[in-house]
Coordinates of C-alpha atoms in Angstrom, one line a residue:
Chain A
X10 CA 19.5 -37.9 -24.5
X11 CA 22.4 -35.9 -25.8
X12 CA 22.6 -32.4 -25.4
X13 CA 25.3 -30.2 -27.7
X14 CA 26.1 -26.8 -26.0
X15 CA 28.3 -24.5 -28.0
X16 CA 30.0 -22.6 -26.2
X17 CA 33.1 -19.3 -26.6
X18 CA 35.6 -22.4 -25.0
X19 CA 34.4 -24.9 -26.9
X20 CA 31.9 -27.3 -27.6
X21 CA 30.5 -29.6 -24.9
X22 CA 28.7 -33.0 -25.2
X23 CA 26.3 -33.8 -22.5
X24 CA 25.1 -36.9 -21.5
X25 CA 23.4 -38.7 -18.5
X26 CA 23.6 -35.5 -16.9
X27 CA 27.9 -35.3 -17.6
X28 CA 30.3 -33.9 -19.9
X29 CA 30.5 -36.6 -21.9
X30 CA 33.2 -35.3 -24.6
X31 CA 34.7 -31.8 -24.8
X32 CA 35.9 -30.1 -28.8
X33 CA 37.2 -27.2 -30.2
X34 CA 38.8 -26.4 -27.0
X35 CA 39.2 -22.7 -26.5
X36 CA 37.6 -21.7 -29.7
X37 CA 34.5 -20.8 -30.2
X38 CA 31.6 -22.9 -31.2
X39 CA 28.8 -20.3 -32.9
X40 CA 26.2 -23.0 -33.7
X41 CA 25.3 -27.0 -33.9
X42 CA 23.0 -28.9 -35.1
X43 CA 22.3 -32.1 -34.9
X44 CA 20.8 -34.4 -37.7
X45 CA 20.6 -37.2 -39.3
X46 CA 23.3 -39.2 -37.3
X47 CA 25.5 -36.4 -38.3
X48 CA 27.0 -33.1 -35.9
X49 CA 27.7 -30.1 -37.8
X50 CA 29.2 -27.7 -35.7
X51 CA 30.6 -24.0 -36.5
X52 CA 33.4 -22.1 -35.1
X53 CA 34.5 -18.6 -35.2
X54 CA 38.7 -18.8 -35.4
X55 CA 38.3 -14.4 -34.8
X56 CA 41.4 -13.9 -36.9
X57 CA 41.2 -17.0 -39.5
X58 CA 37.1 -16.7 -40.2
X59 CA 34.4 -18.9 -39.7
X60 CA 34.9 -22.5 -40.4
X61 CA 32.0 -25.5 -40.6
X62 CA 33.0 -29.1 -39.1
X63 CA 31.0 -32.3 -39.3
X64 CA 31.4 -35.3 -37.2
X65 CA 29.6 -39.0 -37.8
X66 CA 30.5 -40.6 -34.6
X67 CA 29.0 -38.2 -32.2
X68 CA 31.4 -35.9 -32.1
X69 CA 34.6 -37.9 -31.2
X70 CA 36.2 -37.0 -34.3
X71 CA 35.3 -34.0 -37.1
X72 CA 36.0 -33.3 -40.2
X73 CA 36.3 -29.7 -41.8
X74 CA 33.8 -29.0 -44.7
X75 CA 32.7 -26.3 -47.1
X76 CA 32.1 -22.8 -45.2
X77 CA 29.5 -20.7 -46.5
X78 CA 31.1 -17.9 -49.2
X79 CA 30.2 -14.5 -50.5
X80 CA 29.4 -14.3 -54.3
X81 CA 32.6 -11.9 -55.7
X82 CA 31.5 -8.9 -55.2
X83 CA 31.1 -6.4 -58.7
X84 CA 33.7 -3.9 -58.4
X85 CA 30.6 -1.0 -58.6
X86 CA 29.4 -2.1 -56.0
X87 CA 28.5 0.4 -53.2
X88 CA 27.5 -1.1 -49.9
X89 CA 26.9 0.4 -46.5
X90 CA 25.3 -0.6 -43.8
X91 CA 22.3 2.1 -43.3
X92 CA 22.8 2.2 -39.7
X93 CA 26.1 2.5 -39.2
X94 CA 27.1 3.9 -42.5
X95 CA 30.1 1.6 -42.5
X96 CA 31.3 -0.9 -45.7
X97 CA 29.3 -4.1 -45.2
X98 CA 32.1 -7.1 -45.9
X99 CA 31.1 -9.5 -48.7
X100 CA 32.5 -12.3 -46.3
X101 CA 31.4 -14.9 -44.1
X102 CA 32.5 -13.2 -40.5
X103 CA 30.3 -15.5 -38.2
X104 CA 28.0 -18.7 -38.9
X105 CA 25.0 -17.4 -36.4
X106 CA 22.9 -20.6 -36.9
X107 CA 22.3 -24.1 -38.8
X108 CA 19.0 -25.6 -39.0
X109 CA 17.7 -28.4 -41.0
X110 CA 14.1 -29.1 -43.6
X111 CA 14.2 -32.5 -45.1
X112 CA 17.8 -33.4 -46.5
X113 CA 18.3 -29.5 -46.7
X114 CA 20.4 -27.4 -44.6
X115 CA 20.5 -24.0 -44.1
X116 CA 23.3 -21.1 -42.5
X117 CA 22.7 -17.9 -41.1
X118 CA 25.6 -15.7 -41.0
X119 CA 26.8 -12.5 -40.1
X120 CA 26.9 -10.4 -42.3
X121 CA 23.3 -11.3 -42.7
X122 CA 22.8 -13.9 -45.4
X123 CA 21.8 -17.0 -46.1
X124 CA 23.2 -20.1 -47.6
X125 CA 21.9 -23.8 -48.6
X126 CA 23.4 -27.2 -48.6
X127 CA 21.4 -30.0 -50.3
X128 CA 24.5 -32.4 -49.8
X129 CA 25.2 -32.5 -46.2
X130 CA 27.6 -29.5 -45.9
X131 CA 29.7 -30.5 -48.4
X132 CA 29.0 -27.3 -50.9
X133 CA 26.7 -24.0 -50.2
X134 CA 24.6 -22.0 -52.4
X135 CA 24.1 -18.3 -51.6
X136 CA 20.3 -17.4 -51.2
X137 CA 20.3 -13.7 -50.3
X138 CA 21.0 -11.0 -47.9
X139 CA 19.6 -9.0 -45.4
X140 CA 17.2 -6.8 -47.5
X141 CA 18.7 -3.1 -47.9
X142 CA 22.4 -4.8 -46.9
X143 CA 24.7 -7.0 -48.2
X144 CA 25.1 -8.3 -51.7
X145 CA 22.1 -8.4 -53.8
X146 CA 20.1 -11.3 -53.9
X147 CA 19.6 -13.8 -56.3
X148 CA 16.4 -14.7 -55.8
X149 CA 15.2 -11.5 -53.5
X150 CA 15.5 -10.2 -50.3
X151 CA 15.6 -12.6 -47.1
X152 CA 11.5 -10.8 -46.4
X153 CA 10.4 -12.4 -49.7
X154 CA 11.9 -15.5 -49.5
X155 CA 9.3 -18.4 -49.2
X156 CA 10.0 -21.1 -46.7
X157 CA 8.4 -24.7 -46.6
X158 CA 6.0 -24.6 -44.0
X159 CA 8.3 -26.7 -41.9
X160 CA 10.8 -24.3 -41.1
X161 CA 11.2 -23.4 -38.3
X162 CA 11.7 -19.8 -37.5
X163 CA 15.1 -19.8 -36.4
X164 CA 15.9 -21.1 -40.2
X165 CA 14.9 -16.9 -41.3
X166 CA 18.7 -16.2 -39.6
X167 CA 19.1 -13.2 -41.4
X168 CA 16.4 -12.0 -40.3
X169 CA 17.3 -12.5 -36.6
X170 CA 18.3 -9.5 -34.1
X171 CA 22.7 -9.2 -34.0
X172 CA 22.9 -8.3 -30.2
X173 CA 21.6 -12.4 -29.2
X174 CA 25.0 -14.1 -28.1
X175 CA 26.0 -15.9 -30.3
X176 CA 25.4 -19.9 -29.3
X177 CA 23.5 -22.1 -29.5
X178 CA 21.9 -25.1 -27.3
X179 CA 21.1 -28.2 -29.4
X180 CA 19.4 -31.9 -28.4
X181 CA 19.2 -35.1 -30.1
X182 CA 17.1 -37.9 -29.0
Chain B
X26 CA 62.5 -19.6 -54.7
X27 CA 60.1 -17.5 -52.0
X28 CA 59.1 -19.2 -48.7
X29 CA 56.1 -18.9 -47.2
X30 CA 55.7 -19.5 -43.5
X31 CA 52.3 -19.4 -40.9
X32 CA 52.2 -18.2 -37.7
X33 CA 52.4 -21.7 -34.9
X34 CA 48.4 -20.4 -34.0
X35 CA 47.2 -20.9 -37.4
X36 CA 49.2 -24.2 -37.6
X37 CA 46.5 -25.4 -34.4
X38 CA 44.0 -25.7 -37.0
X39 CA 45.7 -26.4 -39.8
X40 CA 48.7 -28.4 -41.2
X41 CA 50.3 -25.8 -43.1
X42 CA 54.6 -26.5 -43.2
X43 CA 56.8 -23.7 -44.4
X44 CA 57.0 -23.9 -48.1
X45 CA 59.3 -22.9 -50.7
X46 CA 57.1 -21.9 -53.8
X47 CA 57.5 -20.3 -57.2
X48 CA 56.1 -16.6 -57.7
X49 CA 56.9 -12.9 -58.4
X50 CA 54.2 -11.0 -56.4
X51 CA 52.8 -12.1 -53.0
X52 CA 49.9 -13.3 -54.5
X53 CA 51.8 -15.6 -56.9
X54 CA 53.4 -17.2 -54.0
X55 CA 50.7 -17.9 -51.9
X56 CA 48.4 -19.1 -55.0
X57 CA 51.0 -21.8 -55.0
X58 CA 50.6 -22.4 -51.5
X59 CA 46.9 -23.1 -51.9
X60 CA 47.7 -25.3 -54.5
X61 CA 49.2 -27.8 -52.4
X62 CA 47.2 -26.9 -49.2
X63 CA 43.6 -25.6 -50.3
X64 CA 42.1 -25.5 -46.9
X65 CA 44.7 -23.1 -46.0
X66 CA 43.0 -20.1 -48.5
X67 CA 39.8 -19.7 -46.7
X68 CA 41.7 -19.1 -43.1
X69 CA 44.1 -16.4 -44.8
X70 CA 42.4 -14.6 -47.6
X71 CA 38.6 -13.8 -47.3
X72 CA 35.4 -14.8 -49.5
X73 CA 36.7 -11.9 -51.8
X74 CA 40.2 -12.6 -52.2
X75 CA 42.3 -10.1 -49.9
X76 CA 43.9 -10.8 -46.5
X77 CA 41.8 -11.4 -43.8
X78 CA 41.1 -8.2 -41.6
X79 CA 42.8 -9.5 -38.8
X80 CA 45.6 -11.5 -40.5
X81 CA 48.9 -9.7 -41.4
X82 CA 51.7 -10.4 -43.9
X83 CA 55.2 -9.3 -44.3
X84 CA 57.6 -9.8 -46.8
X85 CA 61.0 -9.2 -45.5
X86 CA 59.6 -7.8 -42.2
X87 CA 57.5 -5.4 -44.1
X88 CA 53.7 -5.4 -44.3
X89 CA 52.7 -6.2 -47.8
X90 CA 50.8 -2.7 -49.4
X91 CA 48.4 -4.0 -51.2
X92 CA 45.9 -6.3 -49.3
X93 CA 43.2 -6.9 -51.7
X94 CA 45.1 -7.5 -54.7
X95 CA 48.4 -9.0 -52.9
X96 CA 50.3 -7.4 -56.2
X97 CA 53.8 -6.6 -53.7
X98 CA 57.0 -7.8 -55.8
X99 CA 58.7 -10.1 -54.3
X100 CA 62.2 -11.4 -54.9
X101 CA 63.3 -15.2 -55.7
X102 CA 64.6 -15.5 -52.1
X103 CA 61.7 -13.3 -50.5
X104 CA 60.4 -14.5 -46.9
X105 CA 56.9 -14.2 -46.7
X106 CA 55.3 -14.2 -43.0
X107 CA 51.4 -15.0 -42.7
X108 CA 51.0 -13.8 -39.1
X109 CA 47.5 -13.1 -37.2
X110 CA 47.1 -9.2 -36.6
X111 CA 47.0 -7.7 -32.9
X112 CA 43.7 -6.2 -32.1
X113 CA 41.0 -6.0 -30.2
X114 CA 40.7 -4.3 -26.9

């Protein structure tokens, strides 16, 4: 078994009870996920945004892909955050969780939204946004959205509470 | 022509040389930047376009103005600094 722990140092690969391989030394690894043969990892660069990686090989070497992106926001637009009455940002700050249905991918991110791949990271389609925040949805709020019955919970990120740290703990077989 | 340097921490994640680009504004030169180097867009400017909240750029050891719209003048031999910001606490 290998076990992927994200980490705010990094991300570590353990194996046989070891750290088998160390990556993204110092920076902060905000999700993983496993699948398919393939790592996808996240990282938060603080000043230089969120940025997606994917690795083939275990995690030895990555490769940078497509991050999640806002729509352009409509120069109308009004958007506050109801609780703390501030601007929200119609920009990717954090990638708070991957999780995989079938060849589909999905991204939780702060601000709360949610994005799709259907070609293994490589592009993202905007879903929607945490209902009452964020930029409108194209196809509702993140409470309407329908999700195959296969889900699994942690695939409704936007839905998910902001204090959790953010990392994440991942296993393939 | 304007050059357009990046600070040595951005350059730990990202090959991104000084380069001497075409442009009037701040904006013109870094479009030309991207141009060459597309990856390096997404860790200076954010999903809508203006300078990342914690990156900074001068222009002749000024901050540029205008952060969304990037629309500083600059002259033909302009140095443009893409710095991260200071902050936190």
């Amino acid at each position: 078994m290998r076990i992927y722990v994200g980490t705010r140092k990094g991300l570590f690969t353990i194996q046989g009870g070891e750290v088998a391989a160390a990556s993204f030394l110092g920076t902060p690894v905000t999700a993983v996920l496993p699948r398919d043969g393939t790592v996808y990892a996240a990282v938060g660069h603080g000043h230089f945004g969120a940025k997606l990686h994917r690795s083939g090989n275990g995690g030895e070497t990555w490769e940078e892909i497509a991050a999640p992106k806002y729509p352009e926001k409509p120069a109308d637009a009004v958007d506050k955050d109801p609780v703390r009455n501030k601007p929200v940002p119609w920009s990717t700050e954090l990638i708070w969780t991957l999780e995989a249905s079938g060849k589909t991918i999905w991204c939780g991110t702060i601000p709360g939204g949610l994005f799709r791949s259907d070609d293994s990271g490589a592009s993202w389609s905007f879903l929607c946004a945490r209902s009452g925040t964020g930029p409108s949805a194209s196809s509702g709020s993140a409470a309407d959205m329908i999700f195959p019955a296969s889900t699994p919970s942690a695939s409704i990120p936007a839905m998910r509470a902001a204090s959790s740290p953010p990392f994440l703990v991942e296993a393939s077989g | 022509m304007p050059r357009v340097t990046f600070t040595g921490n951005l350059q730990r994640h990202l090959d991104c040389p000084p380069a001497d680009v075409p442009g009037a504004t701040v904006r013109e030169a870094l479009e030309a930047v991207f141009a060459q180097n597309p990856r390096a867009r997404g860790y200076v400017l954010d999903d809508q376009g203006a300078v990342r909240r914690h990156v900074v750029i001068f222009v002749g050891g000024q901050p540029v103005s205008d952060r969304q719209r990037l629309s500083d003048p600059i002259s033909p031999g302009a140095e443009i600094a893409v710095l991260q910001a200071l902050s936190g606490g």
